[in-house]
CSV table of C-alpha atoms and ligand atoms in Angstrom, one decimal:
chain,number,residue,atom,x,y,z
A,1087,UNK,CA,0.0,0.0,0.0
A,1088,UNK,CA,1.2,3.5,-0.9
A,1089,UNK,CA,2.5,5.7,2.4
A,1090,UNK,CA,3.1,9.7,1.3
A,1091,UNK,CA,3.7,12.5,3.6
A,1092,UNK,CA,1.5,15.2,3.0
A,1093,UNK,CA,3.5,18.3,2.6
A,1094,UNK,CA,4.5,20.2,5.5
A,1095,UNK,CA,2.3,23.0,4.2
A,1096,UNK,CA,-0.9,21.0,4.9
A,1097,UNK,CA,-2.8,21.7,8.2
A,1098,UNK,CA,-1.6,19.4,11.0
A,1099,UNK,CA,0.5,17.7,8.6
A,1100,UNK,CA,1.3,13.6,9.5
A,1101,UNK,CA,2.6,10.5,8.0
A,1102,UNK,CA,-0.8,9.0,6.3
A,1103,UNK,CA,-1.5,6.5,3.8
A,1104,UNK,CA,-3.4,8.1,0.8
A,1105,UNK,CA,-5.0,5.9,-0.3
A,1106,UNK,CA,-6.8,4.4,2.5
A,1107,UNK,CA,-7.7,8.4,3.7
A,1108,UNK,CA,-9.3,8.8,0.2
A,1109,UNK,CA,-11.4,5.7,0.6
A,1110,UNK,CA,-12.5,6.8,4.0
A,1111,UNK,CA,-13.2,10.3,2.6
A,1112,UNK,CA,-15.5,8.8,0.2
A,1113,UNK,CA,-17.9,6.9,2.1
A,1114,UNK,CA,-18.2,9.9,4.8
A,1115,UNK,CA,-18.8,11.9,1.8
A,1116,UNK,CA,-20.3,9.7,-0.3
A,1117,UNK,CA,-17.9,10.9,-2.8
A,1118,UNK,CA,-17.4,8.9,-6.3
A,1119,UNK,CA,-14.4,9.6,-8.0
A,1120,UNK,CA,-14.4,10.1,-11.7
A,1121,UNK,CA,-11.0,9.4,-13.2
A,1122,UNK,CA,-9.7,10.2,-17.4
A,1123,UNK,CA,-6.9,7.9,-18.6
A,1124,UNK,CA,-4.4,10.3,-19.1
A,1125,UNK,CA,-4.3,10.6,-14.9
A,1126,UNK,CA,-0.8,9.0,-13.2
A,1127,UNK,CA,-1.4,5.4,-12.6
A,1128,UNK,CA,-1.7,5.9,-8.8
A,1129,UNK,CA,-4.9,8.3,-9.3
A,1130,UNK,CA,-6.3,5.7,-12.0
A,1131,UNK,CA,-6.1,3.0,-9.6
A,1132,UNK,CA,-8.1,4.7,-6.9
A,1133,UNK,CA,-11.1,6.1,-8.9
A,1134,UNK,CA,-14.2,4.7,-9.2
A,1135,UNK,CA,-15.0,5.2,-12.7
A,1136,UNK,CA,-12.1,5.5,-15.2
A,1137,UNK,CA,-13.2,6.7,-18.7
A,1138,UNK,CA,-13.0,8.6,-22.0
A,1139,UNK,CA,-15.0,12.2,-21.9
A,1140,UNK,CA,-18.4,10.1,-23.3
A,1141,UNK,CA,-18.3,7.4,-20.7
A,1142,UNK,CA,-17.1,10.4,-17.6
A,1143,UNK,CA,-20.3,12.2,-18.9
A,1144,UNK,CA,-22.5,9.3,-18.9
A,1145,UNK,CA,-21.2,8.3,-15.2
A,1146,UNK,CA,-21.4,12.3,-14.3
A,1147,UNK,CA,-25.6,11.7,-15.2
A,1148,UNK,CA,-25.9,8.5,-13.8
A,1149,UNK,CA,-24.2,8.8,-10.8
A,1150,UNK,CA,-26.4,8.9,-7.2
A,1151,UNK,CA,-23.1,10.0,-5.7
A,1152,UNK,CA,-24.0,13.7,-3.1
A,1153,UNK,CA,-19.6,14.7,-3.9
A,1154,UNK,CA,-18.3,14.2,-7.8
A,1155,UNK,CA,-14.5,14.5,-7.9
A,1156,UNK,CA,-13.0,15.2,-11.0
A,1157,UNK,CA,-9.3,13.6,-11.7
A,1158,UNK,CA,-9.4,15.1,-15.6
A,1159,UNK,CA,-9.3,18.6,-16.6
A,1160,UNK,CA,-11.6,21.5,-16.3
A,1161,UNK,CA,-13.7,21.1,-18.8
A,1162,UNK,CA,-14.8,17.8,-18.1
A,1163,UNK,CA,-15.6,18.5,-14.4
A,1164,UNK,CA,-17.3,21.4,-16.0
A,1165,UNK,CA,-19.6,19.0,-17.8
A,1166,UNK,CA,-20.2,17.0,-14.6
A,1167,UNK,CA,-21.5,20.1,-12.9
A,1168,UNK,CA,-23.5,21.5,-16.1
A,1169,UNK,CA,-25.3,17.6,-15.7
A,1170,UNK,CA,-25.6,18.0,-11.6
A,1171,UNK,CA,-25.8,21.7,-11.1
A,1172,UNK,CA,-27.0,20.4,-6.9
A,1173,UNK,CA,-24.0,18.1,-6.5
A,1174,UNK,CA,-20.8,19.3,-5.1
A,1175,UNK,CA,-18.4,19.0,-7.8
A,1176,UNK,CA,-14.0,19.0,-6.9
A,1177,UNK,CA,-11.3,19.6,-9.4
A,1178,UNK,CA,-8.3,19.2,-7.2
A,1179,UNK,CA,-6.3,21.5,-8.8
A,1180,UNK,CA,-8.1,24.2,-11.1
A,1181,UNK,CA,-5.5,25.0,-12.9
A,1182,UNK,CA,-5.9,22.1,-15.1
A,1183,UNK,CA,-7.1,23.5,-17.9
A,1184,UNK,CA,-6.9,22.2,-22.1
A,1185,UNK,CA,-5.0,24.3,-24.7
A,1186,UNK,CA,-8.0,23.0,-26.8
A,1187,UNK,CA,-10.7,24.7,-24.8
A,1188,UNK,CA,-7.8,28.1,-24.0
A,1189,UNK,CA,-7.4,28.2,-27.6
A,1190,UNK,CA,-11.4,28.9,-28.4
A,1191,UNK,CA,-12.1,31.8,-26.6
A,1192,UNK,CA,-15.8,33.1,-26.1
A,1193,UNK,CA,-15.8,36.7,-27.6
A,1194,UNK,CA,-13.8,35.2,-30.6
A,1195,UNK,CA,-16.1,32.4,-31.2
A,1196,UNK,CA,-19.6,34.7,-31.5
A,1197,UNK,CA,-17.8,36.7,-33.8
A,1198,UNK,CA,-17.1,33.1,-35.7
A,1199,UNK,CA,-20.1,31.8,-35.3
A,1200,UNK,CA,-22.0,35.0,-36.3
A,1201,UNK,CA,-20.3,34.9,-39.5
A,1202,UNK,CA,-21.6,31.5,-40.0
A,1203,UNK,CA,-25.1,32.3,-38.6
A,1204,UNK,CA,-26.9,29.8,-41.1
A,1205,UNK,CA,-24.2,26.9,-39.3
A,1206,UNK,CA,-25.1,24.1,-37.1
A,1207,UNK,CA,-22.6,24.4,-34.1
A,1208,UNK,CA,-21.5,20.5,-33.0
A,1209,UNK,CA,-18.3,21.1,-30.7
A,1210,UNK,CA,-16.2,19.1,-29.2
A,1211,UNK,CA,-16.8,18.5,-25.7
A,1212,UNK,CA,-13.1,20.1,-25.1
A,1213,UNK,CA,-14.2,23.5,-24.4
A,1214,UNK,CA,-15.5,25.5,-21.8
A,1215,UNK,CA,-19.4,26.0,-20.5
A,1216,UNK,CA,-19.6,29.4,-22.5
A,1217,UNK,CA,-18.6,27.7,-26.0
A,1218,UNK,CA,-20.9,24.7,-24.7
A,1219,UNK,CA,-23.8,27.5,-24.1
A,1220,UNK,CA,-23.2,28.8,-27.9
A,1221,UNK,CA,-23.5,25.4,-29.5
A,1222,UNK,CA,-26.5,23.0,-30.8
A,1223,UNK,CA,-24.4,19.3,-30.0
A,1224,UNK,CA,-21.8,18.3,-28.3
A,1225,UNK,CA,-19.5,15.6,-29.2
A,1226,UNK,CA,-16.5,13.8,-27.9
A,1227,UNK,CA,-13.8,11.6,-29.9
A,1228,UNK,CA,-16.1,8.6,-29.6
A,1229,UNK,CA,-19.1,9.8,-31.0
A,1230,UNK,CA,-18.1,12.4,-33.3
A,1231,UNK,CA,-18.5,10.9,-36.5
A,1232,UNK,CA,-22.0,9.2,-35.3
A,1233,UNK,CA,-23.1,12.9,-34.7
A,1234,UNK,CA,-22.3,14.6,-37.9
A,1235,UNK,CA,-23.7,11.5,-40.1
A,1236,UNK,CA,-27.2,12.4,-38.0
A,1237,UNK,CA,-27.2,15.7,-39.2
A,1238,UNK,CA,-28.7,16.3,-42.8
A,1239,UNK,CA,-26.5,16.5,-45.7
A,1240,UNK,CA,-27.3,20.1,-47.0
A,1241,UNK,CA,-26.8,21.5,-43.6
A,1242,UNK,CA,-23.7,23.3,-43.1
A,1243,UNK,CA,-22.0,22.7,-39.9
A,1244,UNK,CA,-19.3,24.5,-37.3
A,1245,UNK,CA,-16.9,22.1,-36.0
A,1246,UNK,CA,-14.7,23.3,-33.3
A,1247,UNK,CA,-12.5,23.3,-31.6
A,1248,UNK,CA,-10.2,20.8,-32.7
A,1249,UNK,CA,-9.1,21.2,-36.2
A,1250,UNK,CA,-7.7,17.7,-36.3
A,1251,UNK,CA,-10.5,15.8,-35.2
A,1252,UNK,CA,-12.6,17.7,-37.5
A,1253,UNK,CA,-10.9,16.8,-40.3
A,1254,UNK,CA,-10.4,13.0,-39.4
A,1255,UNK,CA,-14.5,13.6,-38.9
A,1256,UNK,CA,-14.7,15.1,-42.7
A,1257,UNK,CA,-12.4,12.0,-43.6
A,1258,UNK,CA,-14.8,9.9,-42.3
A,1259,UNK,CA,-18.3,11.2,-43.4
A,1260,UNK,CA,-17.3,12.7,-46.5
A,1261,UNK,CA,-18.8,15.9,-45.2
A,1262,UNK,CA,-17.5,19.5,-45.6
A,1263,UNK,CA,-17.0,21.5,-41.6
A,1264,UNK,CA,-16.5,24.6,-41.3
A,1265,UNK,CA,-13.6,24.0,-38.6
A,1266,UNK,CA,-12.6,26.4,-35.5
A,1267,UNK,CA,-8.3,26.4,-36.2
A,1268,UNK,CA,-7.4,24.8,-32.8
A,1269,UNK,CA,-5.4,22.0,-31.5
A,1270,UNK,CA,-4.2,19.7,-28.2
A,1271,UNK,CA,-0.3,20.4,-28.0
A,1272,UNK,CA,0.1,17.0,-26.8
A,1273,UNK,CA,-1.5,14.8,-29.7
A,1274,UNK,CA,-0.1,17.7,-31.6
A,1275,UNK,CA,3.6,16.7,-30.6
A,1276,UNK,CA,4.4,13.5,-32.4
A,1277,UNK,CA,7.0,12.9,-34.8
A,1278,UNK,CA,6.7,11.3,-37.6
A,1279,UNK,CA,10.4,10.6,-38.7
A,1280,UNK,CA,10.6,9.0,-34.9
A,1281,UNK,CA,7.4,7.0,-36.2
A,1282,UNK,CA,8.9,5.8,-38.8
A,1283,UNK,CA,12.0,5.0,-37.0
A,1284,UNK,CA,9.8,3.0,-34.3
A,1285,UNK,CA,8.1,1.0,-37.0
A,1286,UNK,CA,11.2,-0.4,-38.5
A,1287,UNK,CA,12.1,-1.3,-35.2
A,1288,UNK,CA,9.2,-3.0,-34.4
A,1289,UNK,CA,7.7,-4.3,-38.1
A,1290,UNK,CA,5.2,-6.4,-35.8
A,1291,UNK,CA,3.7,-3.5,-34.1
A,1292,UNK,CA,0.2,-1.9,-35.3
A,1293,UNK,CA,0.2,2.1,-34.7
A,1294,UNK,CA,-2.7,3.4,-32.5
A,1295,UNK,CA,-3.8,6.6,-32.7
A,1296,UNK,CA,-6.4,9.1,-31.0
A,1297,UNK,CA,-8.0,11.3,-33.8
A,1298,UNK,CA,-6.4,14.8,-31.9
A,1299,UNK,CA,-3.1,13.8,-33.8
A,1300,UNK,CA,-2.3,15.0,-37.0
A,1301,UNK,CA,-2.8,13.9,-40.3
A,1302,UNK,CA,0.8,13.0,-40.7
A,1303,UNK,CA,0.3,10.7,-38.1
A,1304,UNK,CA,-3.0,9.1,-38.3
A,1305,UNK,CA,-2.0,8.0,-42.1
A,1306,UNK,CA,0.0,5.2,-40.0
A,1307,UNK,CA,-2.5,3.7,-37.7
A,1308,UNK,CA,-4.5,0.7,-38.2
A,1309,UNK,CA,-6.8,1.9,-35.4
A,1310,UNK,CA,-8.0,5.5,-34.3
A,1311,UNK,CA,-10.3,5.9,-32.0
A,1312,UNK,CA,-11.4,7.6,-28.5
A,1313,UNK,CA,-8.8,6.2,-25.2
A,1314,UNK,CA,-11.2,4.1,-24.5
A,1315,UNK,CA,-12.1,2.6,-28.1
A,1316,UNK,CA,-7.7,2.2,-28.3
A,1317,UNK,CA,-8.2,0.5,-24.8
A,1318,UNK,CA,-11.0,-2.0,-25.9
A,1319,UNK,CA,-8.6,-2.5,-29.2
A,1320,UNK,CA,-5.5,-3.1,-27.5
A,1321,UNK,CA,-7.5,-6.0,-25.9
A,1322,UNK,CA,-9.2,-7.7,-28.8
A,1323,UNK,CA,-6.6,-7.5,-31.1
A,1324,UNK,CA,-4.5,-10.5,-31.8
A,1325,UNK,CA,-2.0,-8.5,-32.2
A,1326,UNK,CA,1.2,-8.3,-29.7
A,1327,UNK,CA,2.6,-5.2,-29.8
A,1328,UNK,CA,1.4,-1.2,-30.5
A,1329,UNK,CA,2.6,1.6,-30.8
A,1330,UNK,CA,0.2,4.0,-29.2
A,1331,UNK,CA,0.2,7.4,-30.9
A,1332,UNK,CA,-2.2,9.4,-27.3
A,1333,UNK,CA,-1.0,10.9,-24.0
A,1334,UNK,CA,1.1,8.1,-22.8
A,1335,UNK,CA,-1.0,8.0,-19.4
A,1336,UNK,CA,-3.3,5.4,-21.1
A,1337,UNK,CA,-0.1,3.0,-21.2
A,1338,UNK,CA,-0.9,1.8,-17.8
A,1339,UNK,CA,-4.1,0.5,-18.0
A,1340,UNK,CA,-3.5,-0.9,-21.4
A,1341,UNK,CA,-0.4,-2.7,-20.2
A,1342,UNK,CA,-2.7,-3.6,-16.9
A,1343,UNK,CA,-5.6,-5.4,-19.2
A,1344,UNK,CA,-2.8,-7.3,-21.4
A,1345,UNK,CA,-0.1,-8.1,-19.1
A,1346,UNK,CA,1.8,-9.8,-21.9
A,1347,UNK,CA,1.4,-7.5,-24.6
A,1348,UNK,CA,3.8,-4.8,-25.6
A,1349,UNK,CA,2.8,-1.0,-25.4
A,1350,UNK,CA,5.4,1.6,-27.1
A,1351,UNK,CA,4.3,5.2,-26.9
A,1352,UNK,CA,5.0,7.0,-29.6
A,1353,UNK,CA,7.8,9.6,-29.6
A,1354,UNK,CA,7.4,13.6,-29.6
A,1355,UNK,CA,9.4,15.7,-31.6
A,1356,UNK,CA,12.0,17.0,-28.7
A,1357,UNK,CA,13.4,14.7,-26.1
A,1358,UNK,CA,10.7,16.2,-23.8
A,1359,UNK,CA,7.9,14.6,-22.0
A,1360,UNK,CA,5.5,16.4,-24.4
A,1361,UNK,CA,3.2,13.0,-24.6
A,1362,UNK,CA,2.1,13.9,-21.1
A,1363,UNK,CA,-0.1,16.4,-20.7
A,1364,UNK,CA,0.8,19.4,-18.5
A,1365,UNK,CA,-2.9,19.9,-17.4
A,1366,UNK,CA,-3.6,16.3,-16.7
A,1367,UNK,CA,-0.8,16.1,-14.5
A,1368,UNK,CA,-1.4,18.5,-12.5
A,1369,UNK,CA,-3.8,16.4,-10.4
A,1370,UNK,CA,-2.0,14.2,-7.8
A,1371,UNK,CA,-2.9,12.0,-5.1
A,1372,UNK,CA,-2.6,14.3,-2.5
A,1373,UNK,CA,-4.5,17.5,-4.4
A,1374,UNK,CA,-7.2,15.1,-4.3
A,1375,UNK,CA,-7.1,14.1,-0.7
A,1376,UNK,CA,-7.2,17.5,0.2
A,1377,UNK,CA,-9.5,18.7,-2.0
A,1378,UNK,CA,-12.0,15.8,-0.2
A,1379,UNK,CA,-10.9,16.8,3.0
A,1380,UNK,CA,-11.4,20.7,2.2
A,1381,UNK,CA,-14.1,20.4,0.1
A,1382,UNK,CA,-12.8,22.4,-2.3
A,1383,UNK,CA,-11.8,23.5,-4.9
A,1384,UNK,CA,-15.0,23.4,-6.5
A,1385,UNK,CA,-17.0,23.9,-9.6
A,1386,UNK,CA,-19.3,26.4,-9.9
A,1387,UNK,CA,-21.4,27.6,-13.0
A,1388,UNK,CA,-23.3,30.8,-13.4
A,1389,UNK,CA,-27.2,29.6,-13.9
A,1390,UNK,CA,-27.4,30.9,-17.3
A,1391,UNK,CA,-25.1,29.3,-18.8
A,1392,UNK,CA,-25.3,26.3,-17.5
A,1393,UNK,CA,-29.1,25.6,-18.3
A,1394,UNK,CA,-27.7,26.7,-22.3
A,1395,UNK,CA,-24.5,24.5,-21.9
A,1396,UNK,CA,-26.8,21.8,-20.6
A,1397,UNK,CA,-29.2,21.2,-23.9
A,1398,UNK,CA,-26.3,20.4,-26.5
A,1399,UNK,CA,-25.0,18.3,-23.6
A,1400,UNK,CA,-28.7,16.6,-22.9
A,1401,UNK,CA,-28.8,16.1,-26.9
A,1402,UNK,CA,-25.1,14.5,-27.3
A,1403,UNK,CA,-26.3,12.2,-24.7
A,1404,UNK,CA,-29.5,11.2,-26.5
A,1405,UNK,CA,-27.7,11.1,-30.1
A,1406,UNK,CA,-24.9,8.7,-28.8
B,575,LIG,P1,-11.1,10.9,-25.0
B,575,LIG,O1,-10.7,10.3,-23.7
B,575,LIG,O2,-12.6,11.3,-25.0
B,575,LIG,O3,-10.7,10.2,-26.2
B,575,LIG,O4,-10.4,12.4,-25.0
B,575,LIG,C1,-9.0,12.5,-25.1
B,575,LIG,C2,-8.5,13.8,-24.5
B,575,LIG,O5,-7.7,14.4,-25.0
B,575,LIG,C3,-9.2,14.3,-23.3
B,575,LIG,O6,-8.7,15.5,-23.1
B,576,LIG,FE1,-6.5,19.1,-23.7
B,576,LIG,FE2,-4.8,17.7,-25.1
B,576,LIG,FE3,-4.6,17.7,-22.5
B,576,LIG,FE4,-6.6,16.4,-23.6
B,576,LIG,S1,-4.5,15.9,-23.8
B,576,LIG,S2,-6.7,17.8,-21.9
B,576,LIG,S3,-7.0,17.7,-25.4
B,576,LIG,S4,-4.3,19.5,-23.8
């Protein structure tokens, strides 16, 4: 079992064991925690739920929990608020943020969207309440290309804000979007001469990919799909060995559900740590023992918006 020291900066600061706190914190709060893939592998063993953004939405509704906390970004907690505006809702650190949902700013995007006023707005569920509030659907990566194929043919549609995914979603549909320019920097980092390299080292292994990464990159993958569609792939293929082109947090479980099978991530440009994203990792183990224990920091939505964020959110749901 895990033993940390809380920092010396905590209240009354002692010698505890983390883990076992956080599962006593739960049942006195009857707290359920909500975990994305891309969390450290300590945080994705203690959560209740661990999930892509549909299946963290679809808990976030279902869920009879009084406390939701959110080990994932801002935007997703976001969502788990705009779906249970009278539960407490905890991001342990607030700062996690998404250069997907920073890059789509709301003044910017009325302007957009008022250019386009005869568009249908689907976005991506990477973006904050306000962008949520000015659109008619939301997606994620899993459900994306089910969305637009519901929508008419001679409608013209908005697709933001993740220029990659929307064109992988014109790839896929044959449909024209009228697409918001933004990107993740991590599925955004990849390299393809180290690709290339990787697969002439390892001329067994099938390439992975989520659909945030680049064209460039998604021409050499066998599969793309949500973390949780590469998850489910990784264990129904016969195949031995992937390299998986996503935020390399989704190694652990995948090498967890196929102990014998061989996970590569694939490399970033610079010898950095840029397949891990910044936001994600903010989260720890201890942010969210204290964020249990303090009850904070938490979520909150102006009404407004909320109720308007909620609809494309409510419809999303239904569509998927
Ligand atoms: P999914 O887990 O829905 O595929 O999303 C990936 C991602 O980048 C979340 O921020
Ligand atoms: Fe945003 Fe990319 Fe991080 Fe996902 S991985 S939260 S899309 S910056």
């Amino acid at each position: 079992m895990l033993k940390a020291v809380l920092e010396s900066n905590v209240p009354n600061y002692k010698a505890i064991d983390l883990i076992e706190s956080i599962q006593d914190l739960k049942k006195k709060l009857n707290a359920v925690i909500l975990a994305h893939y891309y969390q450290e592998p300590d945080i994705q063993d203690v959560a209740d739920y661990l999930g892509d953004s549909l299946g963290l939405s679809q808990q976030a509704q279902a869920t009879t929990a009084d406390v939701i906390v959110f080990a994932g970004v801002h935007f997703m907690a976001e969502t788990a608020k705009i779906l249970n505006p009278g539960k407490l809702v905890l991001l342990p650190d607030l700062e996690a943020g998404c250069s997907l949902a920073q890059g789509c700013p709301a003044n910017e995007f009325a302007q957009f969207k008022a250019t386009y006023s005869d568009h249908l707005v689907i976005s991506y569920i990477n973006c904050s309440a306000e962008i949520k509030a000015m659109s008619d659907i939301i997606c994620t990566s899993s459900n994306a290309v089910k969305i637009v194929e519901q929508i008419p043919g001679d409608q013209p549609i908005i697709f933001a804000p993740d220029r990659n995914l929307g064109r992988y979603v014109m790839k896929m549909t044959g449909r024209k979007l009228r697409l918001w320019d933004g990107s993740c920097i991590v599925h955004e980092t990849f390299s393809q001469r180290k690709l290339i390299e990787l697969k002439l080292e390892y001329p067994q292994a099938q390439v992975i990919a989520h659909p945030e990464c680049e064209e460039v990159i998604l021409q050499y993958a066998s599969f793309i799909g949500s973390t949780s569609a590469l998850l489910k792939y990784t264990q129904q293929s016969p195949s031995q060995s992937f390299i998986v082109a996503t935020e390399s947090g989704i190694l652990h479980q995948m090498q967890k559900l196929s102990p014998d099978k061989q996970f590569i991530p694939s490399p970033p440009i610079d010898n950095c740590a840029c397949n891990e994203c910044p936001y994600m990792r903010l989260n720890t183990l201890e942010k969210i023992y204290m964020a249990m224990e303090n009850k904070q920091p938490e979520i909150t939505l102006a009404e407004n918006i909320r109720e308007l964020a909620y609809k494309p959110i409510e419809r999303m749901l239904a569509m998927s």
